[in-house]
Amino acid sequence: MSITRLTTNGLTGTKYDTVSADNYYMEPIATTLLASSQATISFTNIPQNYKHLQVRAFGKSTTTSDQDLRWQYNGDTSASYSIHYLLGNGSGAFAAGAANNTLIRANSTLVRSTYTSVYGAVVIDILDYANPYKNKTSRHLGGSENNTSGQIILDSGCWYNTAPITSILFYPSSGNFDTYSRISLYGLKA
Amino acid sequence: MAFTYSKLASTTVGAGGTSAITFSNIPQNYTDLVLKISGRISIAQIYGAFWLNINGTTTNRTYRYLEGNGASASSGSGTNTNISTGEGNSNTANTFANVELYFPNYTSSNYKSWSTDSVGENNATTSYMDMYASLWSNVAAISQLSILPESGTILQYSTATLYGIRVEL
Amino acid sequence: MAITYEPIATTTTSGSASTLTFSSIAGTYTDIVIIGQGSASSGTGINLRLNGDTASNYSNTILYGDGSSAASLRQSSVTSINFGYFSTGVSDFNGSVMNYSNATTYKTTLSRRNSSAVATSAVVGLYRSTSAITSITLFTDAGVTFTNGSTFTLYGIKAA
């Protein structure tokens, strides 16, 4: 069954698609599962035929402190990003933001090596990643819990560049990704 | 096998913007709906909310939210059709909010609850993000969803995509 | 092409149910997604146990807004994860058990809980066992039952 009518109650330039509803929406693009520690995980040559991207990450740090999962798009290491978060740590709820950053991050997603077998997790949604008219805004829900402390965070980030995203480089704020860390990239069909 | 997760419809706002994006005649043979919005509205402020009409109605609505503004966290509640933070037109140019609504059991004969996670972005300390718990106290199946700006118009290049999730074992 | 997002099981409550279990979960996916919607005889956590483990092998951190305040709380060494929440009015939750089929790591959960009458919240949970997850139990707080017609569904997500 299809939606046969899709409207905007507005002015010119409305675009609507009628498509068969029984199409296949979410496809895995690539996964990296580490058999040993590694400094970075990257996805390159990302197909441009999806509408949105989703990243599902499960990670651990090789250091003795919890680390952020950080990333950059298309090799851009300049101060072209902003980041914001809404965080709970068991003691209170906090929010903060920063402009002109050189990266986007998911706070405290990579659990310290001190807690054996404990990994943090985050789900990252990047909408309209291939749209050439829009800066790229991402939304992330993630956190970590180690039975002594924990953080649950709604993060966001923006890459101030209208170029389509063709690559993503992930890395920890310090140290390496530990063994069995996994990052999976999915495409959500256009 | 019928596919579990299907795109039902998608729209991109054209030049001049629009006063609303409406998905009508939503198929009733799915279990859940997911609505993804990448949007910006014309209101001249940083915070620009999206509102949602269901089946053409604006009544019998309640919500409770948690919000961060780049400096502090807060919480509130209400009964209007506010669903999420968006992106006002005072934010950094070419920047659009990232919003997702999840409607479980949208065809059931119970009241309809849904989850919203939304972030606006801005190349500054101040920007808004929200988590919403919303309820439409109506037993009708959801057949129409209309996304509106709290004021002004939804701007060009905003997109909305509606997906259906089917439980068919 | 293999299906990425696939329903595994679904159930709807009837009678005076307070517990439900999904068992014999295949290990063919990477993450499990759990969706629930319904209500209860009084406000209750929707508590998550894995593999039938009733020991104090769980912990969680919660961020919530109750309409007045934004706050957070934690629980260590408890007997379940506070994965969802139902009030006496219709509420819903959605979340994931990440890496559920992995037999080398502990299991981390992420969930969103929504009751327009009470609070909206996000939860991160930990189950301290490296065993692959083959059963998921959801249950209410003591003395509370699900309202008839509450629904719970599992989906599996496959990675590349």
Coordinates of C-alpha atoms in Angstrom, one line a residue:
Chain A
M1 CA 0.0 0.0 0.0
S2 CA 1.3 3.5 -0.8
I3 CA 0.7 6.9 0.6
T4 CA -1.0 8.5 -2.4
R5 CA -1.2 12.1 -1.2
L6 CA 1.4 14.1 0.6
T7 CA 0.9 17.8 0.8
T8 CA 2.3 21.0 2.2
N9 CA -0.2 23.7 2.9
G10 CA 2.1 26.4 1.6
L11 CA 3.8 28.1 -1.2
T12 CA 5.7 27.0 -4.3
G13 CA 8.4 24.4 -4.6
T14 CA 6.7 21.6 -2.7
K15 CA 8.1 18.2 -3.4
Y16 CA 6.3 15.0 -2.4
D17 CA 7.2 11.5 -3.2
T18 CA 4.8 8.6 -3.5
V19 CA 6.6 5.4 -3.1
S20 CA 5.7 1.8 -2.5
A21 CA 5.5 1.4 1.2
D22 CA 7.0 -2.1 1.1
N23 CA 10.6 -1.1 0.4
Y24 CA 13.6 -1.9 2.5
Y25 CA 14.5 0.9 4.7
M26 CA 17.6 0.3 6.8
E27 CA 20.7 -1.2 5.4
P28 CA 24.1 -2.0 7.0
I29 CA 26.9 -0.2 5.3
A30 CA 29.9 -1.3 7.3
T31 CA 31.0 -2.5 10.7
T32 CA 34.4 -2.4 12.4
L33 CA 34.8 -4.8 15.3
L34 CA 38.3 -4.6 16.9
A35 CA 40.3 -7.8 17.5
S36 CA 43.0 -5.6 19.1
S37 CA 43.3 -2.0 20.3
Q38 CA 43.3 0.6 17.7
A39 CA 43.7 4.4 17.5
T40 CA 41.0 5.2 15.0
I41 CA 38.0 3.7 13.2
S42 CA 37.1 5.3 9.9
F43 CA 34.4 4.9 7.3
T44 CA 35.3 6.1 3.8
N45 CA 33.6 6.2 0.5
I46 CA 30.2 6.4 2.2
P47 CA 27.5 5.7 -0.4
Q48 CA 25.5 8.8 -1.3
N49 CA 22.2 7.2 -2.1
Y50 CA 20.8 7.1 1.4
K51 CA 18.8 9.8 3.1
H52 CA 20.1 9.5 6.7
L53 CA 22.9 7.7 8.5
Q54 CA 22.8 5.9 11.8
V55 CA 25.9 4.9 13.8
R56 CA 25.6 2.3 16.6
A57 CA 28.8 2.2 18.7
F58 CA 29.9 0.0 21.6
G59 CA 33.2 1.1 23.0
K60 CA 36.0 1.0 25.5
S61 CA 39.1 3.0 26.1
T62 CA 42.6 1.7 26.8
T63 CA 43.2 4.4 29.3
T64 CA 42.3 4.6 33.0
S65 CA 39.8 7.3 32.5
D66 CA 36.5 7.3 30.6
Q67 CA 36.9 8.9 27.2
D68 CA 34.6 10.6 24.7
L69 CA 33.9 9.1 21.3
R70 CA 35.0 11.9 18.9
W71 CA 34.6 12.2 15.2
Q72 CA 35.3 14.4 12.2
Y73 CA 33.8 14.5 8.7
N74 CA 35.5 14.4 5.3
G75 CA 38.9 14.9 7.0
D76 CA 38.0 18.3 8.2
T77 CA 40.2 19.0 11.3
S78 CA 39.4 22.8 11.4
A79 CA 37.3 24.6 13.9
S80 CA 34.1 23.9 11.9
Y81 CA 32.0 22.2 14.5
S82 CA 29.8 22.9 17.5
I83 CA 28.7 20.6 20.2
H84 CA 26.0 20.6 23.0
Y85 CA 24.9 18.2 25.6
L86 CA 22.3 17.4 28.2
L87 CA 23.8 15.0 30.8
G88 CA 22.9 13.1 33.9
N89 CA 25.5 11.5 36.2
G90 CA 23.4 10.3 39.1
S91 CA 24.0 13.5 41.0
G92 CA 22.4 16.1 38.8
A93 CA 21.4 17.2 35.3
F94 CA 23.7 19.5 33.3
A95 CA 23.9 21.1 30.0
A96 CA 26.7 22.8 28.1
G97 CA 27.8 23.8 24.6
A98 CA 30.8 25.0 22.7
A99 CA 31.3 26.7 19.4
N100 CA 34.1 26.6 16.8
N101 CA 35.2 23.1 17.8
T102 CA 37.5 20.9 15.8
L103 CA 35.4 17.8 16.4
I104 CA 32.0 16.4 17.4
R105 CA 31.8 14.0 20.4
A106 CA 29.6 11.7 22.4
N107 CA 30.5 12.3 26.0
S108 CA 32.0 9.5 28.2
T109 CA 31.0 6.8 25.8
L110 CA 34.3 4.8 26.1
V111 CA 34.6 3.1 29.4
R112 CA 38.0 3.1 31.1
S113 CA 40.2 0.0 31.1
T114 CA 39.8 -0.2 34.9
Y115 CA 36.4 -1.8 34.6
T116 CA 37.0 -5.1 32.9
S117 CA 34.5 -6.1 30.3
V118 CA 32.5 -2.8 30.6
Y119 CA 31.7 -0.9 27.5
G120 CA 29.8 2.3 26.8
A121 CA 27.3 2.7 24.0
V122 CA 25.8 5.4 21.8
V123 CA 23.3 5.7 18.9
I124 CA 24.1 8.6 16.5
D125 CA 21.6 9.8 13.9
I126 CA 22.8 12.1 11.1
L127 CA 19.9 13.4 9.0
D128 CA 20.3 14.5 5.4
Y129 CA 24.0 13.7 5.4
A130 CA 24.3 14.0 1.7
N131 CA 22.3 17.2 1.3
P132 CA 24.4 19.9 -0.4
Y133 CA 22.4 22.8 1.0
K134 CA 22.5 22.0 4.7
N135 CA 25.1 21.9 7.5
K136 CA 25.2 18.5 9.1
T137 CA 23.4 18.1 12.4
S138 CA 23.7 14.9 14.4
R139 CA 21.8 13.7 17.5
H140 CA 23.3 11.1 19.9
L141 CA 21.9 9.2 22.8
G142 CA 24.5 7.3 24.8
G143 CA 26.4 6.8 27.9
S144 CA 28.2 4.4 30.2
E145 CA 27.6 2.7 33.5
N146 CA 30.2 0.8 35.5
N147 CA 28.4 -0.1 38.7
T148 CA 30.3 2.7 40.5
S149 CA 29.4 5.7 38.3
G150 CA 27.6 6.4 35.2
Q151 CA 26.6 9.1 32.7
I152 CA 23.6 9.2 30.3
I153 CA 23.7 11.9 27.7
L154 CA 21.7 13.4 24.9
D155 CA 24.4 15.1 22.7
S156 CA 24.3 17.0 19.5
G157 CA 26.8 18.3 17.0
C158 CA 27.0 20.2 13.8
W159 CA 29.5 20.4 11.0
Y160 CA 29.3 23.8 9.4
N161 CA 29.8 22.6 5.9
T162 CA 27.2 21.9 3.3
A163 CA 29.3 19.3 1.5
P164 CA 27.9 15.8 1.6
I165 CA 29.5 13.5 4.1
T166 CA 31.7 11.0 2.4
S167 CA 33.9 9.9 5.3
I168 CA 33.8 9.8 9.1
L169 CA 36.8 9.3 11.3
F170 CA 36.1 8.1 14.9
Y171 CA 38.7 8.3 17.7
P172 CA 38.9 8.5 21.5
S173 CA 39.6 11.7 23.3
S174 CA 42.7 10.0 24.6
G175 CA 44.4 6.6 24.1
N176 CA 43.0 3.9 21.8
F177 CA 39.8 2.0 21.3
D178 CA 40.1 -1.3 23.2
T179 CA 39.6 -4.8 21.9
Y180 CA 36.0 -5.7 21.0
S181 CA 35.0 -2.1 20.5
R182 CA 32.5 -1.9 17.6
I183 CA 31.2 0.8 15.4
S184 CA 28.5 0.0 12.9
L185 CA 27.3 2.3 10.1
Y186 CA 23.8 2.1 8.7
G187 CA 22.1 3.8 5.8
L188 CA 18.4 4.8 5.9
K189 CA 17.0 4.8 2.5
A190 CA 15.9 7.8 0.5
Chain B
M1 CA 8.3 -11.6 3.5
A2 CA 6.9 -8.1 4.1
F3 CA 9.6 -5.7 5.1
T4 CA 9.7 -4.5 8.7
Y5 CA 10.9 -1.0 8.3
S6 CA 9.6 0.9 5.3
K7 CA 9.7 4.5 4.2
L8 CA 6.1 5.7 3.7
A9 CA 6.6 9.2 2.4
S10 CA 9.2 12.0 2.3
T11 CA 9.0 15.7 1.5
T12 CA 11.4 18.5 1.0
V13 CA 10.3 22.1 1.5
G14 CA 10.8 24.3 -1.6
A15 CA 11.6 27.9 -2.2
G16 CA 9.4 30.2 -0.2
G17 CA 8.8 27.8 2.7
T18 CA 5.6 26.3 3.8
S19 CA 3.1 26.8 6.6
A20 CA 2.8 23.1 7.3
I21 CA 3.9 19.6 6.2
T22 CA 1.1 17.1 6.2
F23 CA 1.1 13.4 5.8
S24 CA -2.4 12.2 5.0
N25 CA -3.9 8.8 4.5
I26 CA -1.3 7.1 6.5
P27 CA -1.5 3.4 5.9
Q28 CA -3.0 1.5 8.8
N29 CA -1.2 -1.8 8.3
Y30 CA 2.0 -1.0 10.3
T31 CA 2.5 -1.2 14.0
D32 CA 4.6 1.9 14.8
L33 CA 5.5 5.1 13.0
V34 CA 8.8 7.0 13.0
L35 CA 8.9 10.6 11.9
K36 CA 12.3 12.2 11.2
I37 CA 12.5 15.9 10.7
S38 CA 15.4 18.0 9.6
G39 CA 13.9 21.4 9.8
R40 CA 14.3 25.1 10.3
I41 CA 11.6 27.8 10.9
S42 CA 11.5 31.4 10.1
I43 CA 11.0 32.8 13.6
A44 CA 13.7 35.3 14.5
Q45 CA 15.1 33.6 17.5
I46 CA 17.4 30.7 18.4
Y47 CA 14.6 28.5 19.8
G48 CA 12.0 27.6 17.3
A49 CA 9.5 24.8 18.2
F50 CA 7.7 22.4 16.0
W51 CA 4.1 21.7 16.7
L52 CA 2.1 18.7 15.6
N53 CA -1.5 18.2 14.7
I54 CA -2.9 14.7 14.7
N55 CA -5.9 13.8 12.5
G56 CA -6.4 17.5 12.1
T57 CA -7.0 18.1 15.9
T58 CA -5.2 20.2 18.4
T59 CA -7.0 19.1 21.6
N60 CA -6.5 16.4 24.3
R61 CA -2.8 16.8 24.4
T62 CA -0.3 16.7 27.2
Y63 CA 3.5 16.6 27.4
R64 CA 6.4 16.7 29.7
Y65 CA 9.9 17.6 28.6
L66 CA 13.5 17.8 29.7
E67 CA 15.5 20.5 28.1
G68 CA 19.1 21.7 27.8
N69 CA 20.0 25.2 26.5
G70 CA 23.8 24.9 26.3
A71 CA 24.1 26.2 29.9
S72 CA 21.6 24.5 32.1
A73 CA 19.0 21.7 32.2
S74 CA 15.3 22.3 33.0
S75 CA 12.0 20.6 32.7
G76 CA 8.4 21.6 32.0
S77 CA 5.0 20.4 30.9
G78 CA 2.1 21.6 28.9
T79 CA -1.1 20.9 27.0
N80 CA -0.7 22.5 23.6
T81 CA 0.6 20.9 20.5
N82 CA 4.3 21.6 21.1
I83 CA 6.3 18.5 20.2
S84 CA 10.0 19.5 20.1
T85 CA 12.6 22.1 19.8
G86 CA 13.4 23.0 16.3
E87 CA 15.7 25.6 14.8
G88 CA 14.9 29.2 14.7
N89 CA 16.2 31.5 12.0
S90 CA 18.6 33.4 14.4
N91 CA 20.7 30.3 14.5
T92 CA 23.8 29.8 12.3
A93 CA 22.7 29.9 8.7
N94 CA 22.1 26.6 6.8
T95 CA 21.7 24.8 10.0
F96 CA 18.6 22.5 10.7
A97 CA 17.3 20.8 13.7
N98 CA 17.5 17.0 14.0
V99 CA 14.2 15.6 15.3
E100 CA 12.8 12.1 15.7
L101 CA 9.3 11.1 16.9
Y102 CA 8.5 7.4 17.7
F103 CA 4.8 6.5 17.7
P104 CA 4.2 2.9 19.0
N105 CA 0.9 1.2 18.2
Y106 CA -0.5 4.2 16.3
T107 CA -3.5 2.3 15.1
S108 CA -4.5 0.9 18.5
S109 CA -7.8 1.7 20.3
N110 CA -5.9 3.1 23.3
Y111 CA -4.7 6.7 23.8
K112 CA -1.6 7.5 21.7
S113 CA 1.8 8.2 23.4
W114 CA 5.0 9.0 21.7
S115 CA 8.6 9.8 22.3
T116 CA 10.5 12.8 20.9
D117 CA 14.2 13.5 20.9
S118 CA 15.2 16.8 19.3
V119 CA 18.3 18.9 18.9
G120 CA 18.8 22.3 17.4
E121 CA 22.4 23.4 16.7
N122 CA 24.0 26.7 16.6
N123 CA 27.7 27.7 16.4
A124 CA 27.5 29.3 19.9
T125 CA 27.1 28.2 23.4
T126 CA 23.3 28.6 23.4
S127 CA 21.4 26.0 21.6
Y128 CA 18.4 23.9 22.6
M129 CA 17.8 20.1 22.9
D130 CA 14.8 18.3 24.3
M131 CA 13.4 15.0 25.2
Y132 CA 9.6 14.9 25.2
A133 CA 7.0 12.5 26.5
S134 CA 3.7 13.2 24.7
L135 CA 0.2 11.9 24.8
W136 CA -2.9 12.4 22.6
S137 CA -5.9 11.3 24.7
N138 CA -7.9 9.9 21.8
V139 CA -8.6 6.3 20.9
A140 CA -8.7 7.0 17.1
A141 CA -6.0 5.5 14.9
I142 CA -3.6 8.1 13.6
S143 CA -4.2 8.7 10.0
Q144 CA -2.8 12.2 9.5
L145 CA 0.2 14.1 11.0
S146 CA 0.8 17.8 10.3
I147 CA 4.0 19.4 11.3
L148 CA 3.8 23.2 11.9
P149 CA 6.1 25.9 13.1
E150 CA 5.3 27.7 16.3
S151 CA 5.4 30.8 14.3
G152 CA 6.2 31.8 10.7
T153 CA 7.0 29.2 8.2
I154 CA 9.0 26.0 7.8
L155 CA 12.0 27.0 5.6
Q156 CA 13.3 25.8 2.3
Y157 CA 15.4 22.5 2.4
S158 CA 13.6 21.3 5.6
T159 CA 12.7 17.7 5.2
A160 CA 10.3 15.3 6.9
T161 CA 10.3 11.5 6.4
L162 CA 7.7 9.1 7.7
Y163 CA 8.5 5.5 8.2
G164 CA 6.3 2.5 9.2
I165 CA 7.5 -0.4 11.3
R166 CA 5.5 -3.6 11.0
V167 CA 5.5 -6.5 13.4
E168 CA 4.9 -9.5 11.2
L169 CA 6.3 -12.7 12.5
Chain C
M1 CA 19.8 -8.7 0.9
A2 CA 19.3 -9.8 4.5
I3 CA 16.8 -7.9 6.5
T4 CA 18.6 -5.5 8.9
Y5 CA 15.8 -4.6 11.3
E6 CA 13.6 -7.6 12.0
P7 CA 10.8 -8.4 14.5
I8 CA 11.7 -11.2 16.9
A9 CA 8.7 -11.5 19.1
T10 CA 5.7 -9.5 20.4
T11 CA 3.2 -9.9 23.2
T12 CA 0.2 -8.2 24.6
T13 CA -0.8 -8.5 28.2
S14 CA -4.0 -9.8 29.6
G15 CA -5.3 -10.7 33.0
S16 CA -3.2 -9.6 36.0
A17 CA 0.2 -10.0 34.4
S18 CA 3.2 -8.4 36.1
T19 CA 6.0 -10.3 34.3
L20 CA 6.7 -11.4 30.7
T21 CA 9.6 -13.2 29.3
F22 CA 11.0 -13.5 25.8
S23 CA 13.1 -16.6 25.6
S24 CA 15.1 -18.6 23.1
I25 CA 16.4 -15.4 21.5
A26 CA 18.6 -16.2 18.6
G27 CA 22.1 -14.8 18.5
T28 CA 22.0 -13.8 14.9
Y29 CA 21.6 -10.0 15.5
T30 CA 24.0 -7.4 16.9
D31 CA 21.6 -5.3 19.0
I32 CA 18.1 -5.9 20.4
V33 CA 15.5 -3.2 20.4
I34 CA 12.7 -3.3 22.9
I35 CA 9.5 -1.2 22.4
G36 CA 6.8 -1.1 25.0
Q37 CA 3.6 0.8 25.4
G38 CA 0.8 0.5 27.9
S39 CA -0.1 1.4 31.5
A40 CA -0.2 -0.2 34.9
S41 CA -2.3 -0.4 38.0
S42 CA 0.0 2.2 39.5
G43 CA 3.2 4.0 38.5
T44 CA 5.9 1.5 38.0
G45 CA 9.3 0.9 36.6
I46 CA 9.5 -1.6 33.8
N47 CA 12.4 -3.6 35.1
L48 CA 14.7 -5.6 32.8
R49 CA 16.4 -8.8 33.7
L50 CA 18.6 -10.8 31.3
N51 CA 18.9 -14.6 31.1
G52 CA 16.7 -14.9 34.2
D53 CA 19.5 -13.6 36.4
T54 CA 17.9 -12.3 39.7
A55 CA 21.2 -11.5 41.4
S56 CA 22.6 -8.0 42.0
N57 CA 24.4 -7.9 38.7
Y58 CA 22.8 -4.7 37.4
S59 CA 23.2 -1.0 37.7
N60 CA 21.8 2.1 36.0
T61 CA 22.0 5.9 35.7
I62 CA 18.9 7.9 34.8
L63 CA 18.4 11.4 33.5
Y64 CA 14.9 12.7 33.9
G65 CA 12.6 15.7 33.7
D66 CA 9.4 15.5 35.7
G67 CA 7.9 18.8 34.5
S68 CA 9.4 20.8 37.4
S69 CA 13.0 19.7 37.7
A70 CA 15.7 18.2 35.6
A71 CA 17.6 15.6 37.7
S72 CA 19.5 12.4 37.7
L73 CA 19.9 9.3 39.9
R74 CA 21.9 6.1 40.0
Q75 CA 21.6 2.6 41.4
S76 CA 24.5 0.2 41.8
S77 CA 24.4 -3.5 42.4
V78 CA 20.6 -3.9 42.0
T79 CA 18.6 -6.8 40.7
S80 CA 17.4 -5.3 37.5
I81 CA 17.7 -2.3 35.1
N82 CA 15.0 0.3 35.3
F83 CA 14.5 0.2 31.6
G84 CA 11.0 1.6 31.1
Y85 CA 8.2 3.3 33.1
F86 CA 4.4 3.0 33.0
S87 CA 2.0 5.2 34.8
T88 CA -1.7 4.6 35.1
G89 CA -2.1 6.5 31.9
V90 CA -0.6 5.4 28.6
S91 CA 3.2 5.5 28.5
D92 CA 5.9 4.1 26.3
F93 CA 9.5 3.2 26.2
N94 CA 12.1 2.2 23.6
G95 CA 15.6 1.1 23.9
S96 CA 18.4 -1.3 23.0
V97 CA 20.5 -4.0 24.5
M98 CA 23.7 -3.4 22.7
N99 CA 26.0 -6.3 21.7
Y100 CA 23.5 -8.7 23.3
S101 CA 24.9 -11.8 21.5
N102 CA 28.6 -11.1 22.3
A103 CA 30.1 -13.6 24.8
T104 CA 33.1 -11.5 25.8
T105 CA 31.7 -8.2 27.1
Y106 CA 29.2 -7.1 29.7
K107 CA 25.9 -5.8 28.3
T108 CA 25.0 -2.1 28.1
T109 CA 21.5 -0.9 27.6
L110 CA 20.2 2.5 26.4
S111 CA 16.5 3.4 26.7
R112 CA 14.1 6.3 26.6
R113 CA 11.1 6.3 28.9
N114 CA 8.0 8.5 28.4
S115 CA 5.0 9.2 30.6
S116 CA 3.4 12.6 29.8
A117 CA 1.8 12.4 33.2
V118 CA 5.0 11.8 35.2
A119 CA 8.3 12.3 33.4
T120 CA 10.5 11.8 30.4
S121 CA 13.8 10.2 30.9
A122 CA 16.8 8.4 29.4
V123 CA 18.6 5.5 31.1
V124 CA 21.9 3.7 30.6
G125 CA 22.2 0.3 32.2
L126 CA 24.8 -2.4 32.8
Y127 CA 24.4 -6.1 33.2
R128 CA 27.6 -7.6 34.5
S129 CA 27.8 -10.8 32.7
T130 CA 29.6 -11.8 29.6
S131 CA 27.0 -14.4 28.6
A132 CA 25.2 -14.0 25.4
I133 CA 21.6 -12.9 26.1
T134 CA 19.0 -15.6 25.3
S135 CA 16.1 -14.4 27.4
I136 CA 14.7 -11.0 28.3
T137 CA 12.3 -10.5 31.2
L138 CA 10.3 -7.3 31.8
F139 CA 8.4 -6.9 35.1
T140 CA 6.7 -4.4 37.2
D141 CA 7.4 -3.2 40.7
A142 CA 6.0 -5.3 43.6
G143 CA 2.3 -5.3 43.8
V144 CA 1.7 -3.7 40.4
T145 CA 0.2 -5.3 37.3
F146 CA 0.2 -4.3 33.7
T147 CA -3.1 -3.0 32.3
N148 CA -4.7 -5.3 29.7
G149 CA -3.5 -4.6 26.2
S150 CA 0.0 -3.4 27.1
T151 CA 2.3 -4.4 24.3
F152 CA 5.9 -5.3 24.2
T153 CA 8.0 -6.0 21.0
L154 CA 11.5 -7.1 20.4
Y155 CA 13.4 -6.3 17.2
G156 CA 16.8 -7.4 16.1
I157 CA 19.3 -5.2 14.3
K158 CA 22.0 -6.8 12.2
A159 CA 25.3 -5.1 11.5
A160 CA 27.3 -5.5 8.3

